[in-house]
Structures are given as C-alpha cells and as structure tokens.
Amino acid sequence: MRSIWNGAISFGLVSIPIKLVNATESHSISFRQIHVNDGGRVRYRKVCELDGEEVPSAEIGKGYEEADGSIVPITDEDLAQLPLATAKTIEIMSFVPAEEIDPLQMDAAYYLAANGATAAKPYTLLREALKRSRKVAIAKYALRGRERLGMLRVVDDVIAMHGLLWPDEIRAPEGVAPDADVTVRDAELDLADALMATLGEVEMASLHDDYREAVEALIVAKSGGAFEPTEAVVEPAGGQVIDLMAALERSVRAAKASRGEADGEGEGEAEGEGEGAAEAEVTPIRRKARAGAGTRAGTGAAAPKAVGGKKSTAASAKKTAASAATKKKTTTAGGKSATGKSTSRTAKTTAKSTAKTAAAKKTGSGAAASAKKTAAPRKRTSA
C-alpha cells in the first residue's frame, strides 16, 4: 500500500520511523455531471476573478481572506517554518483505557508501518506494550496543514491510528432528546432485550452494500442496452406505533422467523400485554356428567332438566335420600328426631321401590306437617 505521510512516533526518548497508510477505502460509485440534452461532460474550470483566465494547478496556491476581503498569501514554505513539534512526528502524550474515548471523536483510520529495518525493534516494543496494558495511546500529529489528535491501538500485529476530533469540535446534543417524560416498563425492556438478542447475532463480515451492487448491475445493464426499468418492491414501513408491546412481540417473532428459529412458547412476551397480538385458540372443556344424574339411553348425554317440577324417579329418590340424611344429622330435641327417623325409613323404602315414590312423598310431607302441628302446642305449653 502506498504511504501518504512519512515521519516518526515519539515514544518518550524512543523514536520509531513510520509510514502512514490509509486503513480504509471508499467503494462508493462516482458519477459525472453531464448535459442532459446531448450527454456532454460538464466540467469545473478554475478561473481567476481578475483576468478571467483559467488557472492550471501548478499556479494555484493558498491564501487567507481577511474580514475586509483582502487575501494574505500563505506558502508551503511558510507553514514548514512554523515551530511545530508534530510537523513530522506523532507525539504520544499519554495512555488511557479505550473506553474513555468517545466514539463521536473517531475520524479517519490509518495503519502505521515500520519504516526500515531499524524501526522493527522499537515498533514491536510499542505494539506489545499496548497489548499488555490493554490501553490506547493519545497522540498529536500534523497532517494536511493542520495539527490533529490521534489514538493508537493494536489491530492484529499492526499499530493503527484513528484520527480524533478535538473535544471542542463535538457539538452538545442540546434539544435532541425527547421533551416529554416517558416511563418504560420492565415488560417492555424485557421484550427489547429479547429483540436485541435476536438481531444482534450477526457476523460483521457478512454485511455488504446492497445499493452499490444494484447500481453496478444497473450500469452493466444500461451499457449493454438490455436494461428494462422495473418498479422497486419496497416493503411497507411501520406506521404509527399504537401499542409498543404488540410491536415488540411481533418484531421478536419476525426476527426469529427470518432466521429459521422456532418461537418458544411465552418467550419474550409479557403476560396479558399487547393489543393486536395473535388471538389465542380457545378449546372448550366438556363437563363430565354427574354420577346418578339422568342420562339419555345409549348416548351418555346429560338429560335435560324437567320443566314444572317433574323429575325422573331416580333423581327424585336421590334427592329424598339426601334430604333425609341431612335431617338425621341435624335433629334436635322436641320430637324432631322421630320425624327424621321416619323420613329416613321412608327414603329407604322409596329407594327400594320406585313405584311407591309418589306415595312416599305425600307421606313425608304429611309427616312433616303433623310434626309442625305437634311442635306448636309444646311451645305454647313451655311459655
């Protein structure tokens, strides 16, 4: 790779001759301006304002414009004579943890190559010192007519330098954050974490510029005369977010589906949250028929309730027996015990002979009425 700057790294009293090489390159496609009517190139010509003549690059220099519009010429020799220690030196000032560097300060990246055999030993020493300390070096250097700030770190077996913006070149984010007070719930954060975990698992090397590839294909097609314009298929963008929880849940499911992963039941979803989520399928539970209840012959389905107090004989017998058993447990003094026993005997007789159920009911009701009449005089006697 071609070097763009030659100098040295000043590491205390150690000087390391280096060459500066661009670490990045642009793959963007450049276009020329043309005259639409005839396709001719539209060029920019550098013309002197005083004589109106086009000026070649060899006759173009630098100048500083004063407030009144006058120009002060500045030559490369003038800049070279400035007492600038970093004119040809990358001067290391300190070593700091990498997390202390704000990514907003990051600028262009360069590789520092050892310049000559004598530079190999001090170059390796600085590289290994940076590795072991797990820190980065902060340095000053001069490039393209101005002093700059840089950060040195190790990439594989090479020392790389990132140009840094000066702290006063970073604008404060005033008026950028939302003005309204917003409260984020834990359930929403849980879904956001699940979405981040799904989308975050990607290899950086697999990412590429789809737009540039499409432009290259367009150029090839038009140059061959076989280009047929087609309408681009654009997926609809998300509209207004009405329910954040539902949007997060759908995003998690869509991200997993795009990766061919199964959506675990309940994973990444909050219970009872999110309108618009997929409706749950409801399976009705069939109730079991109670033992002893009347059933339809041959079907097992529960018999419908009788209308007007008419019930099947078996159901009537069961109710009578249950009533008799209850009265037997709760009998008290005053003739109620005898009535309970009589009712119990009647219930047993009814259970044995279903044909006599109606008579048993009349007898039971008559016995209850007689018991009430008998109990009333006793209350008056005790009074």
Short mmCIF file of C-alpha atoms in Angstrom, two decimals, residues 186-348:
data_model
loop_
_atom_site.label_atom_id
_atom_site.label_comp_id
_atom_site.label_asym_id
_atom_site.label_seq_id
_atom_site.Cartn_x
_atom_site.Cartn_y
_atom_site.Cartn_z
CA ASP A 186 -39.89 -3.71 32.82
CA ALA A 187 -42.00 -5.86 30.50
CA GLU A 188 -41.16 -3.55 27.59
CA LEU A 189 -37.45 -3.68 28.45
CA ASP A 190 -37.62 -7.50 28.57
CA LEU A 191 -39.08 -7.61 25.05
CA ALA A 192 -36.50 -5.10 23.83
CA ASP A 193 -33.74 -7.30 25.28
CA ALA A 194 -35.20 -10.33 23.51
CA LEU A 195 -35.28 -8.43 20.21
CA MET A 196 -31.69 -7.22 20.69
CA ALA A 197 -30.53 -10.76 21.43
CA THR A 198 -32.15 -11.99 18.22
CA LEU A 199 -30.97 -9.20 15.91
CA GLY A 200 -27.52 -8.87 17.49
CA GLU A 201 -26.27 -12.29 16.42
CA VAL A 202 -24.74 -11.42 13.04
CA GLU A 203 -21.27 -11.70 11.55
CA MET A 204 -19.92 -8.29 10.55
CA ALA A 205 -18.05 -9.85 7.61
CA SER A 206 -21.37 -10.98 6.11
CA LEU A 207 -22.68 -7.41 5.77
CA HIS A 208 -22.38 -5.75 2.36
CA ASP A 209 -23.65 -2.76 0.40
CA ASP A 210 -26.79 -3.91 -1.45
CA TYR A 211 -27.36 -0.49 -3.00
CA ARG A 212 -23.90 -0.35 -4.57
CA GLU A 213 -24.39 -3.82 -6.09
CA ALA A 214 -27.74 -2.71 -7.53
CA VAL A 215 -26.14 0.40 -9.07
CA GLU A 216 -23.35 -1.71 -10.61
CA ALA A 217 -25.91 -4.08 -12.11
CA LEU A 218 -27.84 -1.07 -13.46
CA ILE A 219 -24.70 0.29 -15.16
CA VAL A 220 -23.90 -3.08 -16.74
CA ALA A 221 -27.47 -3.48 -17.99
CA LYS A 222 -27.67 0.02 -19.49
CA SER A 223 -24.26 -0.22 -21.12
CA GLY A 224 -25.35 -3.45 -22.85
CA GLY A 225 -28.66 -1.96 -23.97
CA ALA A 226 -30.73 -4.63 -22.22
CA PHE A 227 -31.98 -2.52 -19.35
CA GLU A 228 -35.69 -2.70 -18.61
CA PRO A 229 -36.79 -0.48 -15.73
CA THR A 230 -38.92 -2.22 -13.16
CA GLU A 231 -40.73 -0.83 -10.20
CA ALA A 232 -38.83 -1.47 -7.00
CA VAL A 233 -40.57 -3.62 -4.43
CA VAL A 234 -40.48 -1.66 -1.22
CA GLU A 235 -41.70 -3.26 1.96
CA PRO A 236 -44.17 -1.03 3.79
CA ALA A 237 -42.56 0.78 6.66
CA GLY A 238 -44.02 0.54 10.11
CA GLY A 239 -46.84 3.01 10.66
CA GLN A 240 -47.79 4.80 13.81
CA VAL A 241 -46.97 2.75 16.89
CA ILE A 242 -50.25 2.28 18.72
CA ASP A 243 -49.17 -0.48 21.08
CA LEU A 244 -45.45 -0.72 21.80
CA MET A 245 -45.73 -4.12 23.47
CA ALA A 246 -47.54 -5.65 20.49
CA ALA A 247 -44.98 -4.15 18.08
CA LEU A 248 -42.08 -5.58 20.12
CA GLU A 249 -43.69 -9.00 20.29
CA ARG A 250 -44.28 -9.10 16.54
CA SER A 251 -40.72 -7.88 15.93
CA VAL A 252 -39.26 -10.70 18.03
CA ARG A 253 -41.36 -13.29 16.21
CA ALA A 254 -40.47 -11.85 12.80
CA ALA A 255 -36.75 -11.77 13.62
CA LYS A 256 -36.80 -15.38 14.76
CA ALA A 257 -38.80 -16.45 11.71
CA SER A 258 -36.29 -14.76 9.39
CA ARG A 259 -33.51 -16.79 11.00
CA GLY A 260 -35.49 -20.03 10.90
CA GLU A 261 -35.74 -20.23 14.66
CA ALA A 262 -38.76 -21.65 16.45
CA ASP A 263 -40.70 -19.17 18.53
CA GLY A 264 -40.62 -20.56 22.07
CA GLU A 265 -43.91 -20.52 23.90
CA GLY A 266 -44.13 -17.44 26.08
CA GLU A 267 -40.55 -16.40 25.33
CA GLY A 268 -40.05 -12.68 25.08
CA GLU A 269 -43.75 -11.97 25.67
CA ALA A 270 -45.39 -10.34 28.63
CA GLU A 271 -48.45 -11.98 30.12
CA GLY A 272 -51.68 -10.18 29.40
CA GLU A 273 -49.91 -7.40 27.46
CA GLY A 274 -50.21 -6.05 23.96
CA GLU A 275 -53.28 -5.47 21.87
CA GLY A 276 -53.10 -6.65 18.30
CA ALA A 277 -51.16 -9.78 19.20
CA ALA A 278 -52.26 -13.07 17.68
CA GLU A 279 -55.51 -14.33 19.22
CA ALA A 280 -55.20 -17.44 21.35
CA GLU A 281 -57.11 -20.53 20.24
CA VAL A 282 -59.72 -21.48 22.85
CA THR A 283 -60.62 -25.17 23.26
CA PRO A 284 -63.91 -25.69 25.12
CA ILE A 285 -63.80 -28.13 28.05
CA ARG A 286 -66.65 -30.61 28.16
CA ARG A 287 -68.06 -31.05 31.65
CA LYS A 288 -68.47 -34.57 32.95
CA ALA A 289 -71.98 -35.77 33.77
CA ARG A 290 -72.54 -36.08 37.48
CA ALA A 291 -72.94 -39.59 38.89
CA GLY A 292 -76.55 -40.55 39.45
CA ALA A 293 -77.94 -37.90 37.11
CA GLY A 294 -80.40 -38.98 34.49
CA THR A 295 -78.81 -39.70 31.11
CA ARG A 296 -80.19 -40.40 27.75
CA ALA A 297 -80.22 -44.05 26.92
CA GLY A 298 -77.46 -45.14 24.59
CA THR A 299 -75.89 -41.66 24.24
CA GLY A 300 -74.42 -40.80 27.63
CA ALA A 301 -75.54 -37.19 27.22
CA ALA A 302 -76.97 -35.43 30.24
CA ALA A 303 -80.77 -35.45 30.35
CA PRO A 304 -82.44 -32.05 30.08
CA LYS A 305 -83.88 -30.51 33.19
CA ALA A 306 -87.54 -31.27 33.87
CA VAL A 307 -90.00 -28.40 33.47
CA GLY A 308 -92.63 -27.60 36.12
CA GLY A 309 -91.09 -29.66 38.91
CA LYS A 310 -91.43 -33.05 37.20
CA LYS A 311 -88.25 -35.06 37.54
CA SER A 312 -87.30 -38.64 36.82
CA THR A 313 -87.98 -41.20 39.50
CA ALA A 314 -84.32 -41.93 40.12
CA ALA A 315 -83.44 -38.28 40.58
CA SER A 316 -86.38 -37.80 42.97
CA ALA A 317 -85.32 -40.77 45.02
CA LYS A 318 -81.77 -39.50 45.33
CA LYS A 319 -82.92 -36.05 46.46
CA THR A 320 -85.25 -37.56 49.03
CA ALA A 321 -82.49 -39.79 50.44
CA ALA A 322 -80.05 -36.85 50.68
CA SER A 323 -82.68 -34.74 52.46
CA ALA A 324 -83.37 -37.49 54.92
CA ALA A 325 -79.69 -37.97 55.72
CA THR A 326 -79.27 -34.23 56.35
CA LYS A 327 -82.25 -34.11 58.69
CA LYS A 328 -80.92 -37.10 60.62
CA LYS A 329 -77.64 -35.27 61.40
CA THR A 330 -79.27 -32.01 62.45
CA THR A 331 -82.18 -33.31 64.55
CA THR A 332 -82.77 -31.62 67.89
CA ALA A 333 -84.98 -32.23 70.98
CA GLY A 334 -88.71 -31.74 70.76
CA GLY A 335 -89.88 -34.58 68.53
CA LYS A 336 -87.70 -33.71 65.55
CA SER A 337 -85.61 -36.91 66.00
CA ALA A 338 -88.65 -39.08 65.50
CA THR A 339 -89.63 -37.19 62.42
CA GLY A 340 -86.09 -37.53 60.98
CA LYS A 341 -86.06 -41.30 61.59
CA SER A 342 -89.47 -41.68 59.96
CA THR A 343 -88.31 -39.68 56.98
CA SER A 344 -85.14 -41.79 56.70
CA ARG A 345 -87.17 -45.02 56.70
CA THR A 346 -89.45 -43.55 54.05
CA ALA A 347 -86.43 -42.64 51.90
CA LYS A 348 -85.02 -46.16 52.13
#
